Tab-separated table of C-alpha atoms in Angstrom:
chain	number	residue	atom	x	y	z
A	1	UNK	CA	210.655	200.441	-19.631
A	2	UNK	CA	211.672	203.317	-20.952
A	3	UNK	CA	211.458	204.211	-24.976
A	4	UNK	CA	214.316	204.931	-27.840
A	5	UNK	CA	214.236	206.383	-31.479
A	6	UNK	CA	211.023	205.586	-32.878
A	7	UNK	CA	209.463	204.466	-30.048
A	8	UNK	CA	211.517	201.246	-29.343
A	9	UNK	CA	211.187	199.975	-26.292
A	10	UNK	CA	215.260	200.067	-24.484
A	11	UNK	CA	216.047	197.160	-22.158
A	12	UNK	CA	217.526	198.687	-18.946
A	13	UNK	CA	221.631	197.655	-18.748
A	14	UNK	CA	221.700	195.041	-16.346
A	15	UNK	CA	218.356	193.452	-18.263
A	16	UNK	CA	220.186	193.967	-21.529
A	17	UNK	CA	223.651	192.357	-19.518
A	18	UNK	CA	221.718	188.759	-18.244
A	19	UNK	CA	220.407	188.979	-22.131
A	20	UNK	CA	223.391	188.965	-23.478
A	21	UNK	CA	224.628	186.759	-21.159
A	22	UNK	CA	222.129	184.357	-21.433
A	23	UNK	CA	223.011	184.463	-25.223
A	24	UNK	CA	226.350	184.136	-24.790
A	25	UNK	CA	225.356	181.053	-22.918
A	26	UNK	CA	223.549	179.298	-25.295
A	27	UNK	CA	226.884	179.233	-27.366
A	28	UNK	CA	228.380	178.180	-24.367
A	29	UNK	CA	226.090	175.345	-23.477
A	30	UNK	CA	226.634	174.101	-27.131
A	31	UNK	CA	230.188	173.783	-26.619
A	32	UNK	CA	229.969	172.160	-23.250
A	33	UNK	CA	227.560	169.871	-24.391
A	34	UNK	CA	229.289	168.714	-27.622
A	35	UNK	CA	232.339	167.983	-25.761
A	36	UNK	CA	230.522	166.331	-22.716
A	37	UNK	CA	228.401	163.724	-25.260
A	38	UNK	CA	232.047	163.342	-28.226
A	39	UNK	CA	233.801	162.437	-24.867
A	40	UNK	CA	230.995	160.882	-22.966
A	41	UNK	CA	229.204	158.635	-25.335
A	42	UNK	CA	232.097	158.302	-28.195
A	43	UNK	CA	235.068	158.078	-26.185
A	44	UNK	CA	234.014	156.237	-23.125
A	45	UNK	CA	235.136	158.974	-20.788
A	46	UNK	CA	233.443	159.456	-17.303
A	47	UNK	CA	230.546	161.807	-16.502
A	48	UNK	CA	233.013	163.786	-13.793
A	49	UNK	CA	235.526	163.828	-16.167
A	50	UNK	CA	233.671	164.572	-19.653
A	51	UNK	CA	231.840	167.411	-17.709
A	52	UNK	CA	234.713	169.127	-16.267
A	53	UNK	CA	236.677	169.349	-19.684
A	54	UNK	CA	233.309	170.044	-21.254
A	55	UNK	CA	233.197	173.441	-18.655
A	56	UNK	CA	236.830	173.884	-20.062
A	57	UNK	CA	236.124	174.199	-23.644
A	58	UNK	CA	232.333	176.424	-22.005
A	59	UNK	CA	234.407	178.633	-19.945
A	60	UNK	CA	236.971	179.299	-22.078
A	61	UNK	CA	234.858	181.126	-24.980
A	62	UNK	CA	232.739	182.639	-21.925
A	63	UNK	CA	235.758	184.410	-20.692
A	64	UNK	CA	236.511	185.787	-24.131
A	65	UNK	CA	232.477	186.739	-25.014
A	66	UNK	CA	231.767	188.183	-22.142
A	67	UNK	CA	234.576	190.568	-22.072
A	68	UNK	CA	234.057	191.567	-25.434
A	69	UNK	CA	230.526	191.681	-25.823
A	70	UNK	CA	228.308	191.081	-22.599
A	71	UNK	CA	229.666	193.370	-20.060
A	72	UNK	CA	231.519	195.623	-22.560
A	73	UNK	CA	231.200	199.264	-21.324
A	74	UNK	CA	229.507	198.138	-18.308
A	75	UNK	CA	230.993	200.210	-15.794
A	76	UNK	CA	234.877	199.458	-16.329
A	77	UNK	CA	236.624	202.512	-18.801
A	78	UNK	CA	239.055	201.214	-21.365
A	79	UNK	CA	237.058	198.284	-22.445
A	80	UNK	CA	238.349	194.736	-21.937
A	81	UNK	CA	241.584	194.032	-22.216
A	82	UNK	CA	242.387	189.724	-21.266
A	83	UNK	CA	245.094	189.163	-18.669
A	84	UNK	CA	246.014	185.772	-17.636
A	85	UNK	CA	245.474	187.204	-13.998
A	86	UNK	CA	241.890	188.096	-14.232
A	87	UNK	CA	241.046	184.767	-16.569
A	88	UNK	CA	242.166	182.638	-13.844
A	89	UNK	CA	240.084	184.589	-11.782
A	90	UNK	CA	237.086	184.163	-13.870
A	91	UNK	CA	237.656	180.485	-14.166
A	92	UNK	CA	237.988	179.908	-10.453
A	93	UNK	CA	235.261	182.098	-10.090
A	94	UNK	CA	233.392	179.968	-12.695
A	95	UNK	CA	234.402	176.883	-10.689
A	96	UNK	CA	231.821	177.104	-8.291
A	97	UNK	CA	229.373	176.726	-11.026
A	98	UNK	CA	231.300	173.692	-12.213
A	99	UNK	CA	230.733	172.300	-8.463
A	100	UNK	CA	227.337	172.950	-8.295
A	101	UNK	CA	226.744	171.694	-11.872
A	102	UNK	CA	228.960	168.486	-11.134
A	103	UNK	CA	226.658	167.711	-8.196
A	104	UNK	CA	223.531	168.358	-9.959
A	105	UNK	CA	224.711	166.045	-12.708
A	106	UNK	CA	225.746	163.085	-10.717
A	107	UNK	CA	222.127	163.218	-8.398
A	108	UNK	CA	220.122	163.934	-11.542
A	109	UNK	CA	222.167	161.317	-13.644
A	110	UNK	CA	220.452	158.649	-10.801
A	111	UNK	CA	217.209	159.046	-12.067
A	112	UNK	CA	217.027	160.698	-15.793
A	113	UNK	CA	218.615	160.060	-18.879
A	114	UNK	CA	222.063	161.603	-18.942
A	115	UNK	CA	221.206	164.496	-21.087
A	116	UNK	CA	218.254	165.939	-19.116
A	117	UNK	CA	220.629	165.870	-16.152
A	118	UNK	CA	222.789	167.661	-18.109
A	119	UNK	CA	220.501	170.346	-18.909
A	120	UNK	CA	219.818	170.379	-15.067
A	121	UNK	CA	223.350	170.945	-14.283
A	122	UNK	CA	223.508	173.419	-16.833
A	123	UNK	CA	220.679	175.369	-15.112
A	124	UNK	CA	222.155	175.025	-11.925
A	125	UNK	CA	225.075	176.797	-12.546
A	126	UNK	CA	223.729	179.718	-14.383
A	127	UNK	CA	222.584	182.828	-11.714
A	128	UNK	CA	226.342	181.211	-9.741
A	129	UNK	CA	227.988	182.005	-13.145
A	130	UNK	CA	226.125	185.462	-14.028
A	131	UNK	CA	226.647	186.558	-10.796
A	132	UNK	CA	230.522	186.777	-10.442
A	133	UNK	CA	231.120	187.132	-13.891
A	134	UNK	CA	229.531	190.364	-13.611
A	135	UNK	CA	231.246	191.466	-10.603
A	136	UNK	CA	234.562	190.521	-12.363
A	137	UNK	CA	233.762	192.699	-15.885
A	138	UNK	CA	231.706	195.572	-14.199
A	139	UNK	CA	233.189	195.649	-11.003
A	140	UNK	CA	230.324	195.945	-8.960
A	141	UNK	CA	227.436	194.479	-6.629
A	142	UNK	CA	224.675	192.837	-8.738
């Protein structure tokens, strides 16, 4: 690791990008899951169902913060700039984490209370998710 002003130790981009990421996640997660559980537990709604809208409301505000903030500068000029074209992308993209997440759920769900299988689909889907997001904002191999 190599040091900044003062001696502070700098994280290396694509380090400081799955930070950030991961962050961004976290916010993410807390979406997802307060959907899920509202629509899950209040509202009687399936655990297919209640997930996938939950990875709505998750992928939505990942789109946005990860454009903005996580990958910003990483290797695209001009910044980020939304287009409906490369948010589709990103969510069909993002779908495969929503399958693998989905799957995880359901097996999980079998033998653990619904929230731990919940954080298991959650970790599931997370190097699927990092990996083409990144390729989407940056461009590039990871």
């Amino acid at each position: 690791m190599t040091r900044g002003r003062g001696g502070i130790p700098v994280i290396p981009g694509r380090w400081l990008d799955l930070i950030r990421f991961g962050l961004v996640g976290v916010v993410n997660t807390g979406l997802d899951l307060a959907v899920f559980l509202t629509l899950h537990s209040q509202a009687g709604v399936s655990l297919p169902l209640a997930n996938v809208a939950g990875f709505a409301v998750g992928v939505t505000n990942s789109y946005f913060l990860n454009g903005l903030w996580t990958f910003r500068g990483a290797g695209r000029s001009g910044g980020f700039t939304p287009s409906w074209r490369q948010a589709m992308i990103f969510v069909l993209a993002n779908g495969g984490g929503l399958g693998i997440s989905t799957v995880v759920l359901m097996a999980a769900s079998l033998v653990l209370p619904v929230l731990a299988a919940k954080g298991l689909a959650i970790l599931a889907g997370f190097f699927w998710n990092y990996t083409v997001s990144r390729r989407l904002f940056v461009g590039c191999e990871t």
